[in-house]
C-alpha positions as MATLAB code, in Angstrom:
seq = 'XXXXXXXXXXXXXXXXXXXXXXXXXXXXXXXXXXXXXXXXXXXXXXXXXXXXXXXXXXXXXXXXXXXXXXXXXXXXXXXXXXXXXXXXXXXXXXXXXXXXXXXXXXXXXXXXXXXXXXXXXXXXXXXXXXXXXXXXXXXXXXXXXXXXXXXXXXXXXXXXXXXXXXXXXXXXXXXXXXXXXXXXXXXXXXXXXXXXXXXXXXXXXXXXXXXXXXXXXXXXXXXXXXXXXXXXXXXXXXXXXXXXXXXXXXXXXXXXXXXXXXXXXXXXXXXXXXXXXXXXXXXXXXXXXXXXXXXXXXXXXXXXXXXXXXXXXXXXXXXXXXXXXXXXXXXXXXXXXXXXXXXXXXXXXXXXXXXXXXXXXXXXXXXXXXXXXXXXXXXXXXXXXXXXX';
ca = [
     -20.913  -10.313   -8.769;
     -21.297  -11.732  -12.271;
     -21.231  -15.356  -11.107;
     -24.114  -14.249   -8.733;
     -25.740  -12.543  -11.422;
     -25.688  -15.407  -14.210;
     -24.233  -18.245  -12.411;
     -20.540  -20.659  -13.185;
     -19.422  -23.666  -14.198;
     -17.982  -25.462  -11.164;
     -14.221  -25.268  -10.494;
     -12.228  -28.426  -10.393;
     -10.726  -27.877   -6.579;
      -8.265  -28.785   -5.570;
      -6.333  -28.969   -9.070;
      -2.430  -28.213   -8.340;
      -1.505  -24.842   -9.893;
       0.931  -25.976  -12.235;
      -1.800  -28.178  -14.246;
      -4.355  -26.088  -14.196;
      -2.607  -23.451  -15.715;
      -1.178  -25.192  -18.794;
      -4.637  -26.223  -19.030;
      -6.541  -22.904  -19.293;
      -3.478  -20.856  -21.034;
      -3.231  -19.669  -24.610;
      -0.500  -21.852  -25.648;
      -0.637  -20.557  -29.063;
       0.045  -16.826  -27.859;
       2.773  -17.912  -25.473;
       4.619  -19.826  -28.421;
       4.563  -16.941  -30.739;
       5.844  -14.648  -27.906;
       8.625  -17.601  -27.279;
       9.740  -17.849  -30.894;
       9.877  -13.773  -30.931;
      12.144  -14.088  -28.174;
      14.621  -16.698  -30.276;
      14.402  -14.150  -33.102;
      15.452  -11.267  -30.996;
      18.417  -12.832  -29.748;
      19.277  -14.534  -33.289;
      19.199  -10.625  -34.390;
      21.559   -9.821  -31.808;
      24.139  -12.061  -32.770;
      24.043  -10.716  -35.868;
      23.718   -6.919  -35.000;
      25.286   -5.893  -31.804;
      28.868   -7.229  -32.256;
      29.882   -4.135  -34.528;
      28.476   -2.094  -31.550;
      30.352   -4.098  -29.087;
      33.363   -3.973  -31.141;
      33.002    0.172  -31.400;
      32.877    0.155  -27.123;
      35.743   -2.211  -26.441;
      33.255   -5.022  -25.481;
      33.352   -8.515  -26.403;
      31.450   -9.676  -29.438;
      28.744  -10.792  -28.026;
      28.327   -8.918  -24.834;
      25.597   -7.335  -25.821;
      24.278  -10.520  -26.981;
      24.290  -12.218  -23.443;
      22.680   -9.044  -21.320;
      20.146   -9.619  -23.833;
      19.951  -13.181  -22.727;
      19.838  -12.618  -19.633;
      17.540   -9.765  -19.509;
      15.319  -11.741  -21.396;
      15.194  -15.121  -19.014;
      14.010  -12.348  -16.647;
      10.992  -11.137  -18.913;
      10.233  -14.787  -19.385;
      10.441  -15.655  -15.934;
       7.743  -12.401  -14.937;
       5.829  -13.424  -18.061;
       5.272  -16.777  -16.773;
       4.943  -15.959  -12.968;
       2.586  -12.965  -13.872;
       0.429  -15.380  -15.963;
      -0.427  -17.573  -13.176;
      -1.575  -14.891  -11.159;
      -5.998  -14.338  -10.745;
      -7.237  -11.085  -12.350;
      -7.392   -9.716   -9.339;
      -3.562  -10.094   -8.179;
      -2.787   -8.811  -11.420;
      -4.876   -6.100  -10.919;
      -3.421   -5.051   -7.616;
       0.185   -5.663   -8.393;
      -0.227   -3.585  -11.790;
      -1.693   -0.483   -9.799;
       1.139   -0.727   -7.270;
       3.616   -0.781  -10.160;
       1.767    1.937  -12.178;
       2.100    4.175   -8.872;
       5.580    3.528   -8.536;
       6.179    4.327  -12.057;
       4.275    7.319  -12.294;
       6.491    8.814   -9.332;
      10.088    7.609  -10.963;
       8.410    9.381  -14.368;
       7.663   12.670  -11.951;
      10.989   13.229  -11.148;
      12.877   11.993  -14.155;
      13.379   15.381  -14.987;
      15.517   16.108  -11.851;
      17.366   13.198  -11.728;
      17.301   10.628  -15.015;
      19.815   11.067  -17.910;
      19.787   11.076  -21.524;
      23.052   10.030  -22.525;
      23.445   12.173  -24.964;
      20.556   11.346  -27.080;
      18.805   14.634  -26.370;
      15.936   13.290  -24.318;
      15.455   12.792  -20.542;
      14.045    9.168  -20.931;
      16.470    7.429  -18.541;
      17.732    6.801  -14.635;
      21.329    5.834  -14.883;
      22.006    2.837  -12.396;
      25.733    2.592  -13.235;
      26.054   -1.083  -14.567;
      22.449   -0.826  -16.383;
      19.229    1.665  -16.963;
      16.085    2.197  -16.297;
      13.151    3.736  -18.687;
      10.265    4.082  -15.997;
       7.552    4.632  -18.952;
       8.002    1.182  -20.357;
       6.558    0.090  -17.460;
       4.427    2.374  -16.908;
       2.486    1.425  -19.929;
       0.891   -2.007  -18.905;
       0.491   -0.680  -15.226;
      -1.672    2.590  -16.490;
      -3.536    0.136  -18.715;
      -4.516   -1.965  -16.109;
      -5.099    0.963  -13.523;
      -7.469    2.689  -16.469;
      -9.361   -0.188  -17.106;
     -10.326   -0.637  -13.372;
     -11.394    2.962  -13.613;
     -13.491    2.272  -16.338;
     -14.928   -0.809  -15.503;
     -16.092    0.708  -11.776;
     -17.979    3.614  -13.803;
     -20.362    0.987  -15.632;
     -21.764   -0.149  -12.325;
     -24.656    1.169  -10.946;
     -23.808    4.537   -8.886;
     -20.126    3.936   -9.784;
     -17.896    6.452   -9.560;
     -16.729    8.746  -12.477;
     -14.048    5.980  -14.089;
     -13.456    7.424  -17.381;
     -12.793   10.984  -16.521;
     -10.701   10.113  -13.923;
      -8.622    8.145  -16.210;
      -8.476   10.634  -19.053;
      -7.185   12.940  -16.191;
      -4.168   10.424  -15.704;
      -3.854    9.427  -19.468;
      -3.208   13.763  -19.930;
      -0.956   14.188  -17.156;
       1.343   11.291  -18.645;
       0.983   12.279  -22.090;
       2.073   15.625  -20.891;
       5.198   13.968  -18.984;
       5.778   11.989  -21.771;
       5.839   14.732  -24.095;
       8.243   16.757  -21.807;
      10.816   14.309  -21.824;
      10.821   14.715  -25.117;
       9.223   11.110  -25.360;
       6.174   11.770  -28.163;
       6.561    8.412  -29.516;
       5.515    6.494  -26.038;
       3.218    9.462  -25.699;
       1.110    8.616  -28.298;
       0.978    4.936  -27.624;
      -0.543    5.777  -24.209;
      -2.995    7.977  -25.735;
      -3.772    5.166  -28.514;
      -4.143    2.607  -25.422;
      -6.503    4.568  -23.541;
      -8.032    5.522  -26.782;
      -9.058    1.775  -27.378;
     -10.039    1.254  -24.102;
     -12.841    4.065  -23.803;
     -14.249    3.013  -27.408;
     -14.445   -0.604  -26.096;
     -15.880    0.632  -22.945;
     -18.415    2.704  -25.062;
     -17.592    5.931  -26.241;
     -19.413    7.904  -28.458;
     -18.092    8.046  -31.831;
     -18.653   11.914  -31.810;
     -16.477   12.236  -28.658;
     -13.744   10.463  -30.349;
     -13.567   12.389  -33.314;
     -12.881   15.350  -30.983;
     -10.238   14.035  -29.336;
      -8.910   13.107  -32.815;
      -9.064   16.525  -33.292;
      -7.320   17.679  -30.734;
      -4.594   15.692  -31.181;
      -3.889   17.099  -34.487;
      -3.869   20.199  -32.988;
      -1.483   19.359  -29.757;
       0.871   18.339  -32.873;
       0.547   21.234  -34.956;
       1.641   22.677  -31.598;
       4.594   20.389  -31.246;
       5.895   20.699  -34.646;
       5.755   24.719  -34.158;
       7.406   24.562  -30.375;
       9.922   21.760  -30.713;
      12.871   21.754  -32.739;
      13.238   17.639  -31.844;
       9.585   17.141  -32.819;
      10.018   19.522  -35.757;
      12.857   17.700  -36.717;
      11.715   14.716  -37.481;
       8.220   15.552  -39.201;
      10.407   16.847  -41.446;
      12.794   14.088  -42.084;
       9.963   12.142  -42.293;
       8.523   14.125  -45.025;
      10.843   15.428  -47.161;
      11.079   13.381  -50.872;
      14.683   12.857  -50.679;
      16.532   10.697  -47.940;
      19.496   11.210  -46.763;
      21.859    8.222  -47.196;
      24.157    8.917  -44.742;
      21.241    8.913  -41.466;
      19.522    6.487  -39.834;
      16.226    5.973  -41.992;
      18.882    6.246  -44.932;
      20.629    3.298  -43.915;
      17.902    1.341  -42.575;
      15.849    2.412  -46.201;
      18.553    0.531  -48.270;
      19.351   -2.392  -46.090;
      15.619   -3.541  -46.622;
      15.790   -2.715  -50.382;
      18.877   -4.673  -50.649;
      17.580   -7.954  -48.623;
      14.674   -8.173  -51.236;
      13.234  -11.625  -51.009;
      15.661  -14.094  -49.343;
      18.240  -11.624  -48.315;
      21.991  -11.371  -48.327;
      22.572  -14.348  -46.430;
      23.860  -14.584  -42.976;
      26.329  -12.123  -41.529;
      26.851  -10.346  -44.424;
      24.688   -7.693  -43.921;
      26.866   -4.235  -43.817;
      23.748   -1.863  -42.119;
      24.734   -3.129  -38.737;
      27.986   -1.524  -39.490;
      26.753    1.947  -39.787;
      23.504    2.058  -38.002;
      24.465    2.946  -34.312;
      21.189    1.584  -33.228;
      20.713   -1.539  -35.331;
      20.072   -3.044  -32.256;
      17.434   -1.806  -30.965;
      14.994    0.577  -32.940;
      16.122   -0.431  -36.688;
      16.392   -4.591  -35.876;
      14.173   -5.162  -38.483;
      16.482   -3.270  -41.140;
      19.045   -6.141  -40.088;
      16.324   -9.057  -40.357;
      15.203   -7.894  -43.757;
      19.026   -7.360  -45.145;
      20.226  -10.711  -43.992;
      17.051  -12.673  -44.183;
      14.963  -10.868  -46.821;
      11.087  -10.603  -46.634;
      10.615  -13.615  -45.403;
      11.569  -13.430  -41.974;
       9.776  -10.082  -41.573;
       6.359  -11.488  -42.630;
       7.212  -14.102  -39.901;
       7.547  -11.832  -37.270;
       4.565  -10.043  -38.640;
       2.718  -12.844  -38.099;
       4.104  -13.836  -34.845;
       2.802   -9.974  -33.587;
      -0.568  -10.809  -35.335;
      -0.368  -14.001  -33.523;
      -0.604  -12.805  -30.030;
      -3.158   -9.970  -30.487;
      -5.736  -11.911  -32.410;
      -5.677  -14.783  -30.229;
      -5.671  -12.684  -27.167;
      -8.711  -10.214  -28.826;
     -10.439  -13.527  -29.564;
     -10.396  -14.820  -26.161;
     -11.807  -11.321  -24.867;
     -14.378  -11.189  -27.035;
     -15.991  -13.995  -25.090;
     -15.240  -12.747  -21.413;
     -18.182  -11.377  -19.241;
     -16.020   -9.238  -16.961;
     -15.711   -5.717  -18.141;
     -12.826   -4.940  -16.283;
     -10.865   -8.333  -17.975;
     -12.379   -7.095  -21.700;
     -10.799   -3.376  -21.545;
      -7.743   -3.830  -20.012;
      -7.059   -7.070  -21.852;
      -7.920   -4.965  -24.750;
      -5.343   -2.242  -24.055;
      -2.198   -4.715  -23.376;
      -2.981   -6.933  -26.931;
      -3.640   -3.295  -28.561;
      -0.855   -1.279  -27.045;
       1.596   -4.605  -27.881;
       0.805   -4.697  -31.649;
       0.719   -1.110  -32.248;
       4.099   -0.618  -30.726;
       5.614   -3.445  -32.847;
       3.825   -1.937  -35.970;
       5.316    1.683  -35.059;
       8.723    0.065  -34.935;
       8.444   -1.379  -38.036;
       6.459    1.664  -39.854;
       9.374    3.478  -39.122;
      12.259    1.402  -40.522;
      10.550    1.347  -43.551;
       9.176    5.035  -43.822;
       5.959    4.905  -43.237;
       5.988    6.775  -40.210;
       7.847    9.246  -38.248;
      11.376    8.332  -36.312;
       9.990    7.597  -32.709;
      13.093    5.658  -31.031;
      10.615    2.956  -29.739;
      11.638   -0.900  -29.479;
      10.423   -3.492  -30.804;
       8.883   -5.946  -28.039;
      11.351   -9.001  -27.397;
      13.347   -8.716  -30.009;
      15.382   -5.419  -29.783;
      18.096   -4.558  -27.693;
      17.335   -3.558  -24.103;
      16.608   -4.582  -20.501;
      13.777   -1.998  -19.842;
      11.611   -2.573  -22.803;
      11.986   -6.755  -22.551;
      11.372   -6.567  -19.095;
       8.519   -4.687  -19.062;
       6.928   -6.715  -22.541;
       7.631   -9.712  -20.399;
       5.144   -8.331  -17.599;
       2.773   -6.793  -19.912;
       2.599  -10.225  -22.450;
       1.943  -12.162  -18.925;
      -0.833   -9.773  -17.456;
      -2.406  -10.266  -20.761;
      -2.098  -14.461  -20.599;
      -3.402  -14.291  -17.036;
      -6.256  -12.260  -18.785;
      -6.926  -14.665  -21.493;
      -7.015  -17.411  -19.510;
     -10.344  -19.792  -19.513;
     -11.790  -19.304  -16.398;
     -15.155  -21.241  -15.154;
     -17.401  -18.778  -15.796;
     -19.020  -19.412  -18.724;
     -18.960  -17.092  -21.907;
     -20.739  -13.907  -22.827;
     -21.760  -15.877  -25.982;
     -23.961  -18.182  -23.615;
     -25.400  -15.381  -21.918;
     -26.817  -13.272  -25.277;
     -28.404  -16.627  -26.365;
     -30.117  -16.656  -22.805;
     -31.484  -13.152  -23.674;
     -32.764  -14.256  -27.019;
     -34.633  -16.933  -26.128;
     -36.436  -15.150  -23.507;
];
C-alpha cells in the first residue's frame, strides 16, 4: 500500500539473493554482534572451566556447547536476515504462538533445577527457557497489532496487544521470572510510545507498575528478597553481588591479567549472569567499555536505519528488538555492578547458555532483515514532499 501511495525506486530483478543481501545489510551491526560473539566465548574459556571442573566435566566442555550453540544462533541470525518483512513477520507469530503455549504449561511440566523458579523444560542432554523466545516473537506479533490499528477502520491493535503483553507479564511473574517480565513490559512500552501514545497514558502505566511491585515485594519472599539485597548499605562478601562487587573493583583499569582472575572460582554463575565480573577482573575497564560499545553499536545503527523507514509495522517492531536487546544487556550489566536489582538475566551472546544465544541469534536477525535498505525510498523524502507543497 505505501508504494501505491507514494511510489518506489525500481528493484534491480533478477539480482541473486546472496548479493543483494550483503548489499542492503547493516554490516556495521552484524560485525559488532560477530565480535560480541568472539568475546563471549573468549569469556568462557576463562570462566566455565572451574564450573566444569566442580561437575566432573572437561575443562572446556562448557566452552564447546557454547560453540556450538552459538554457530546455531549465527546460522538463524543470518538465515533470518535474508528473509522479507513479511516472512519474518509470519514465522515470528508462528513462533510467538508456540511459545506462548510451552510458557502456559511450564508450570505443569518445566523444572527449576533447584534455583527456585519454574523457568525451564528439562530435555535430558540440554534445556529449554520458552520466554527467551518468546520475547522477539511477541515483539513482532505486537507490532503487527499496532501497526493494523493506524489504518483506516483498523481493528483495535494496541489493546489487543496490551491484553497479551498482561497475560505474559502475569506468566512471567508466576514463574517467578520478574526480571524477563519487566523487559516485556519495557518492549511493549517502547513500542506504544513510538506508535503514539499519550504521554499521560504512560505515566499511568508507570504508575501502576510501581504499584504491581509494591505488591510483589509485600507477596513474594523471592521478590522481597532481593529488593532487599539490593538495598541494604552493606554487601555481603560471601554472595553473588559480593563476589562479582570486588572482582570489578579489583580489575580496575587493565585488569589482573589473563587467567588469573579468582571470581570465577567462587561465583557459581560466572558464566552466565555475572560474565562481565570476569571480563572486568581479568581485563579491567577496558574491555567492558568495548562491549558497551559493541551493545551501543547495534541499537544505534539499527534505531538509525528505522528512523528513515515508511512502514509502520517495520518502525515499531524494529524498535522493540534494538530496544529490548540493549536494555537486556544494560540490566545484565546494572546488576553486576549494583545498580540494579539481581534479575538472573543473560547477557546476549556472550553468556553461557543455549536458550538465550539461540534466541538473540533470531531476534539480532529479525532486526537485520528489518534494517535492511529496501527500494522504497525514505520517510525523509516524503516530509520534504509535504513541505514543498
Amino acid at each position: 500500500m505505501t508504494e501505491m501511495v507514494y511510489g518506489a525506486v525500481p528493484v534491480r530483478d533478477g539480482e541473486p539473493i546472496l548479493p543483494k543481501w550483503w548489499r542492503t545489510i547493516d554490516k556495521w551491526a552484524m560485525s559488532c554482534v560477530l565480535m560480541l560473539f568472539a568475546v563471549g566465548l573468549l569469556l568462557g574459556l576463562a570462566a566455565s572451566p572451574p564450573l566444569a571442573a566442580k561437575n566432573g566435566f572437561e575443562p572446556f566442555h562448557y566452552v564447546q556447547r557454547q560453540a556450538f550453540f552459538g554457530g546455531l544462533a549465527l546460522i538463524a541470525m543470518l538465515l533470518t536476515s535474508m528473509m522479507s518483512p513479511t516472512v519474518v513477520r509470519r514465522l515470528a507469530v508462528l513462533g510467538f504462538l508456540v511459545s506462548f503455549v510451552a510458557l502456559v504449561f511450564l508450570p505443569f511440566f518445566g523444572t527449576d533445577f533447584g534455583k527456585g523458579a519454574m523457568r525451564w523444560y528439562s530435555l535430558g542432554f540440554a534445556s529449554i527457557q520458552p520466554s527467551e523466545f518468546l520475547k522477539p516473537g511477541f515483539v513482532v506479533a505486537a507490532a503487527w497489532m499496532m501497526a493494523a490499528s493506524l489504518e483506516l477502520n483498523g481493528p483495535p491493535g494496541r489493546l489487543w496487544s496490551f491484553a497479551l503483553c498482561i497475560a505474559i507479564v502475569l506468566m512471567l511473574a508466576m514463574q517467578p521470572d520478574f526480571g524477563q517480565a519487566c523487559l516485556v513490559l519495557f518492549g511493549w512500552g517502547v513500542m506504544y510510545f513510538v506508535a503514539g501514545a499519550p504521554m499521560l497514558l504512560l505515566v499511568g502505566m508507570a504508575a501502576c507498575v510501581v504499584l504491581a511491585g509494591s505488591f510483589a515485594y509485600s507477596n513474594s519472599e523471592h521478590f522481597a528478597r532481593r529488593i532487599d539485597g539490593f538495598l541494604s548499605p552493606d554487601v555481603d562478601p560471601t554472595t553473588q553481588l559480593g563476589y562479582a562487587t570486588n572482582a570489578i573493583r579489583e580489575g580496575g583499569l587493565f585488569g589482573v591479567g589473563v587467567g588469573e582472575g579468582q571470581v570465577k572460582w567462587s561465583l557459581p554463575d560466572a558464566h552466565t549472569d555475572f560474565i562481565i565480573a570476569v571480563a572486568a577482573e581479568e581485563y579491567g575497564l577496558i574491555l567492558v567499555l568495548v562491549i558497551i560499545a559493541l551493545y551501543t553499536g547495534v541499537v544505534v545503527r539499527s534505531l538509525v536505519r528505522l528512523v528513515r523507514e515508511r512502514d509502520p509495522f517495520i518502525r515499531l517492531a524494529g524498535t522493540g528488538l534494538a530496544c529490548m536487546f540493549g536494555v537486556q544487556a544494560m540490566i545484565n550489566m546494572g546488576v553486576a555492578v549494583r545498580l540494579l536489582p539481581a534479575k538472573g538475566m543473560t547477557l546476549p551472546f556472550v553468556s553461557y547458555g543455549g536458550s538465550s544465544v539461540i534466541a538473540s541469534g533470531i531476534a539480532v536477525g529479525m532486526l537485520l532483515a528489518f534494517t535492511r535498505t529496501r527500494p522504497q525510498g525514505e520517510i525523509s523524502d516524503l516530509l520534504s514532499r509535504g513541505r514543498s507543497r
